[in-house]
Amino acid sequence: MVLTMSMYPMLRALCVQLHSAFTGSYVPGHHSVLLINCPNEQAAKDIGRALMERRMAACINILPRTSTMYYWKGEVQEATEILMFVKTRTSKIQRVTDFVKSVHPYETPEVLSFPVEDGSLPYMKWMDEAVPDD
């Protein structure tokens, strides 16, 4: 039982690859996009580069200057932030989240993930090559 549970991520990854190879289609939810807000461009670039160097993301888009309103400590706040789109394997979400929380300057950083339901199969295969499954 323990052996089976410990091998589950590897077996699931293999099944997804076999499914894609035989059917030529994508398994929904195998990849995800995460949204991460940062206080400035340098913080976003530092976090993005660290994620890329650790092979936890295939691609990161950094969008400049988003206007943000949020509720914090009993008051509505307004800020200018930098929004990151992080594309990765769904199996990496927890590692990405833990890493971002450990280096992010915010007390409670925003890390939201959305599963990819469909997309370009060649792009998804490239993502698999860029982000190895542990």
PDB file of C-alpha atoms in Angstrom:
ATOM      1  CA  MET A   1       0.000   0.000   0.000  1.00  0.00           C
ATOM      2  CA  VAL A   2       2.762   2.461   0.972  1.00  0.00           C
ATOM      3  CA  LEU A   3       4.735   1.556  -2.147  1.00  0.00           C
ATOM      4  CA  THR A   4       1.685   2.102  -4.330  1.00  0.00           C
ATOM      5  CA  MET A   5       0.951   5.480  -2.731  1.00  0.00           C
ATOM      6  CA  SER A   6       4.559   6.625  -3.056  1.00  0.00           C
ATOM      7  CA  MET A   7       4.608   5.636  -6.733  1.00  0.00           C
ATOM      8  CA  TYR A   8       1.235   7.254  -7.540  1.00  0.00           C
ATOM      9  CA  PRO A   9       2.650  10.545  -8.937  1.00  0.00           C
ATOM     10  CA  MET A  10       5.008   8.645 -11.259  1.00  0.00           C
ATOM     11  CA  LEU A  11       2.280   6.247 -12.380  1.00  0.00           C
ATOM     12  CA  ARG A  12      -0.168   9.089 -13.007  1.00  0.00           C
ATOM     13  CA  ALA A  13       2.424  10.987 -15.066  1.00  0.00           C
ATOM     14  CA  LEU A  14       3.113   7.859 -17.115  1.00  0.00           C
ATOM     15  CA  CYS A  15      -0.615   7.302 -17.706  1.00  0.00           C
ATOM     16  CA  VAL A  16      -1.059  10.899 -18.847  1.00  0.00           C
ATOM     17  CA  GLN A  17       1.835  10.553 -21.294  1.00  0.00           C
ATOM     18  CA  LEU A  18       0.502   7.264 -22.645  1.00  0.00           C
ATOM     19  CA  HIS A  19      -3.001   8.701 -23.014  1.00  0.00           C
ATOM     20  CA  SER A  20      -1.655  11.693 -24.950  1.00  0.00           C
ATOM     21  CA  ALA A  21       0.555   9.510 -27.138  1.00  0.00           C
ATOM     22  CA  PHE A  22      -2.205   7.048 -28.066  1.00  0.00           C
ATOM     23  CA  THR A  23      -5.118   9.439 -28.427  1.00  0.00           C
ATOM     24  CA  GLY A  24      -3.341  12.603 -29.519  1.00  0.00           C
ATOM     25  CA  SER A  25      -5.421  14.495 -26.970  1.00  0.00           C
ATOM     26  CA  TYR A  26      -4.829  16.345 -23.728  1.00  0.00           C
ATOM     27  CA  VAL A  27      -5.776  15.167 -20.245  1.00  0.00           C
ATOM     28  CA  PRO A  28      -7.589  18.117 -18.612  1.00  0.00           C
ATOM     29  CA  GLY A  29      -5.988  19.405 -15.436  1.00  0.00           C
ATOM     30  CA  HIS A  30      -2.498  18.011 -16.046  1.00  0.00           C
ATOM     31  CA  HIS A  31      -1.143  21.568 -16.249  1.00  0.00           C
ATOM     32  CA  SER A  32      -2.071  24.690 -14.313  1.00  0.00           C
ATOM     33  CA  VAL A  33      -1.640  28.429 -14.455  1.00  0.00           C
ATOM     34  CA  LEU A  34      -0.907  30.234 -11.208  1.00  0.00           C
ATOM     35  CA  LEU A  35      -1.519  33.909 -10.526  1.00  0.00           C
ATOM     36  CA  ILE A  36       0.937  35.587  -8.182  1.00  0.00           C
ATOM     37  CA  ASN A  37       0.920  39.306  -7.349  1.00  0.00           C
ATOM     38  CA  CYS A  38       4.148  41.065  -6.360  1.00  0.00           C
ATOM     39  CA  PRO A  39       4.745  44.551  -4.978  1.00  0.00           C
ATOM     40  CA  ASN A  40       7.167  45.535  -7.755  1.00  0.00           C
ATOM     41  CA  GLU A  41       8.784  44.305 -10.949  1.00  0.00           C
ATOM     42  CA  GLN A  42      12.062  43.361  -9.286  1.00  0.00           C
ATOM     43  CA  ALA A  43      10.325  41.064  -6.783  1.00  0.00           C
ATOM     44  CA  ALA A  44       8.401  39.419  -9.644  1.00  0.00           C
ATOM     45  CA  LYS A  45      11.576  38.924 -11.682  1.00  0.00           C
ATOM     46  CA  ASP A  46      13.470  37.516  -8.692  1.00  0.00           C
ATOM     47  CA  ILE A  47      10.699  35.056  -7.839  1.00  0.00           C
ATOM     48  CA  GLY A  48      10.195  34.169 -11.514  1.00  0.00           C
ATOM     49  CA  ARG A  49      13.870  33.547 -12.150  1.00  0.00           C
ATOM     50  CA  ALA A  50      14.148  31.390  -9.017  1.00  0.00           C
ATOM     51  CA  LEU A  51      11.152  29.299 -10.120  1.00  0.00           C
ATOM     52  CA  MET A  52      12.630  28.881 -13.601  1.00  0.00           C
ATOM     53  CA  GLU A  53      16.091  27.944 -12.292  1.00  0.00           C
ATOM     54  CA  ARG A  54      14.497  25.286 -10.065  1.00  0.00           C
ATOM     55  CA  ARG A  55      12.524  23.974 -13.095  1.00  0.00           C
ATOM     56  CA  MET A  56       9.222  24.502 -11.284  1.00  0.00           C
ATOM     57  CA  ALA A  57       7.734  26.492 -14.169  1.00  0.00           C
ATOM     58  CA  ALA A  58       7.817  26.193 -17.946  1.00  0.00           C
ATOM     59  CA  CYS A  59       7.015  29.843 -18.597  1.00  0.00           C
ATOM     60  CA  ILE A  60       6.301  32.975 -16.597  1.00  0.00           C
ATOM     61  CA  ASN A  61       4.608  36.106 -17.896  1.00  0.00           C
ATOM     62  CA  ILE A  62       5.102  39.289 -15.884  1.00  0.00           C
ATOM     63  CA  LEU A  63       2.432  41.910 -16.504  1.00  0.00           C
ATOM     64  CA  PRO A  64       3.293  45.460 -15.511  1.00  0.00           C
ATOM     65  CA  ARG A  65       1.331  47.672 -13.163  1.00  0.00           C
ATOM     66  CA  THR A  66      -2.021  46.238 -12.246  1.00  0.00           C
ATOM     67  CA  SER A  67      -4.333  48.254 -10.030  1.00  0.00           C
ATOM     68  CA  THR A  68      -5.403  46.216  -7.042  1.00  0.00           C
ATOM     69  CA  MET A  69      -8.063  46.696  -4.375  1.00  0.00           C
ATOM     70  CA  TYR A  70      -8.227  44.272  -1.489  1.00  0.00           C
ATOM     71  CA  TYR A  71      -9.560  43.918   2.017  1.00  0.00           C
ATOM     72  CA  TRP A  72      -6.763  43.791   4.614  1.00  0.00           C
ATOM     73  CA  LYS A  73      -6.889  44.150   8.404  1.00  0.00           C
ATOM     74  CA  GLY A  74     -10.382  45.589   8.407  1.00  0.00           C
ATOM     75  CA  GLU A  75      -9.930  48.143   5.640  1.00  0.00           C
ATOM     76  CA  VAL A  76     -10.117  48.381   1.876  1.00  0.00           C
ATOM     77  CA  GLN A  77      -6.625  48.937   0.498  1.00  0.00           C
ATOM     78  CA  GLU A  78      -5.452  50.066  -2.938  1.00  0.00           C
ATOM     79  CA  ALA A  79      -2.090  49.318  -4.494  1.00  0.00           C
ATOM     80  CA  THR A  80      -0.202  48.970  -7.726  1.00  0.00           C
ATOM     81  CA  GLU A  81       1.174  45.464  -8.190  1.00  0.00           C
ATOM     82  CA  ILE A  82       2.863  43.287 -10.762  1.00  0.00           C
ATOM     83  CA  LEU A  83       0.937  40.193 -11.854  1.00  0.00           C
ATOM     84  CA  MET A  84       2.719  36.960 -12.726  1.00  0.00           C
ATOM     85  CA  PHE A  85       1.240  34.112 -14.768  1.00  0.00           C
ATOM     86  CA  VAL A  86       3.152  30.943 -13.925  1.00  0.00           C
ATOM     87  CA  LYS A  87       2.619  27.908 -16.170  1.00  0.00           C
ATOM     88  CA  THR A  88       3.505  24.564 -14.667  1.00  0.00           C
ATOM     89  CA  ARG A  89       2.432  20.992 -14.068  1.00  0.00           C
ATOM     90  CA  THR A  90      -0.448  20.634 -11.645  1.00  0.00           C
ATOM     91  CA  SER A  91       1.722  18.236  -9.636  1.00  0.00           C
ATOM     92  CA  LYS A  92       4.096  21.153  -8.898  1.00  0.00           C
ATOM     93  CA  ILE A  93       1.512  23.554  -7.419  1.00  0.00           C
ATOM     94  CA  GLN A  94       2.267  22.782  -3.774  1.00  0.00           C
ATOM     95  CA  ARG A  95       6.033  23.093  -4.300  1.00  0.00           C
ATOM     96  CA  VAL A  96       5.591  26.387  -6.156  1.00  0.00           C
ATOM     97  CA  THR A  97       3.245  27.706  -3.467  1.00  0.00           C
ATOM     98  CA  ASP A  98       5.589  26.716  -0.637  1.00  0.00           C
ATOM     99  CA  PHE A  99       8.575  28.268  -2.399  1.00  0.00           C
ATOM    100  CA  VAL A 100       6.748  31.514  -3.172  1.00  0.00           C
ATOM    101  CA  LYS A 101       5.583  31.814   0.439  1.00  0.00           C
ATOM    102  CA  SER A 102       9.166  31.344   1.628  1.00  0.00           C
ATOM    103  CA  VAL A 103      10.637  34.154  -0.531  1.00  0.00           C
ATOM    104  CA  HIS A 104       7.752  36.558  -1.163  1.00  0.00           C
ATOM    105  CA  PRO A 105       7.890  39.950   0.587  1.00  0.00           C
ATOM    106  CA  TYR A 106       4.163  39.889   1.464  1.00  0.00           C
ATOM    107  CA  GLU A 107       2.957  38.427   4.747  1.00  0.00           C
ATOM    108  CA  THR A 108       0.204  36.615   2.836  1.00  0.00           C
ATOM    109  CA  PRO A 109       1.163  36.346  -0.830  1.00  0.00           C
ATOM    110  CA  GLU A 110      -1.481  35.634  -3.420  1.00  0.00           C
ATOM    111  CA  VAL A 111      -0.953  32.281  -5.121  1.00  0.00           C
ATOM    112  CA  LEU A 112      -4.030  31.099  -7.005  1.00  0.00           C
ATOM    113  CA  SER A 113      -4.032  28.129  -9.360  1.00  0.00           C
ATOM    114  CA  PHE A 114      -6.320  27.275 -12.253  1.00  0.00           C
ATOM    115  CA  PRO A 115      -6.225  23.942 -14.070  1.00  0.00           C
ATOM    116  CA  VAL A 116      -5.757  24.030 -17.828  1.00  0.00           C
ATOM    117  CA  GLU A 117      -8.726  22.265 -19.379  1.00  0.00           C
ATOM    118  CA  ASP A 118      -7.535  22.309 -22.970  1.00  0.00           C
ATOM    119  CA  GLY A 119      -4.951  23.885 -25.229  1.00  0.00           C
ATOM    120  CA  SER A 120      -2.303  23.337 -27.853  1.00  0.00           C
ATOM    121  CA  LEU A 121      -0.996  19.788 -27.501  1.00  0.00           C
ATOM    122  CA  PRO A 122       2.519  20.705 -28.774  1.00  0.00           C
ATOM    123  CA  TYR A 123       2.680  23.491 -26.158  1.00  0.00           C
ATOM    124  CA  MET A 124       1.587  21.107 -23.404  1.00  0.00           C
ATOM    125  CA  LYS A 125       4.241  18.597 -24.480  1.00  0.00           C
ATOM    126  CA  TRP A 126       6.828  21.386 -24.391  1.00  0.00           C
ATOM    127  CA  MET A 127       5.705  22.232 -20.846  1.00  0.00           C
ATOM    128  CA  ASP A 128       6.254  18.601 -19.840  1.00  0.00           C
ATOM    129  CA  GLU A 129       9.789  18.753 -21.222  1.00  0.00           C
ATOM    130  CA  ALA A 130      10.516  22.084 -19.514  1.00  0.00           C
ATOM    131  CA  VAL A 131       9.197  21.002 -16.090  1.00  0.00           C
ATOM    132  CA  PRO A 132      10.330  17.502 -15.186  1.00  0.00           C
ATOM    133  CA  ASP A 133       7.967  15.401 -13.096  1.00  0.00           C
ATOM    134  CA  ASP A 134       9.680  14.245  -9.923  1.00  0.00           C
TER     135      ASP A 134
END
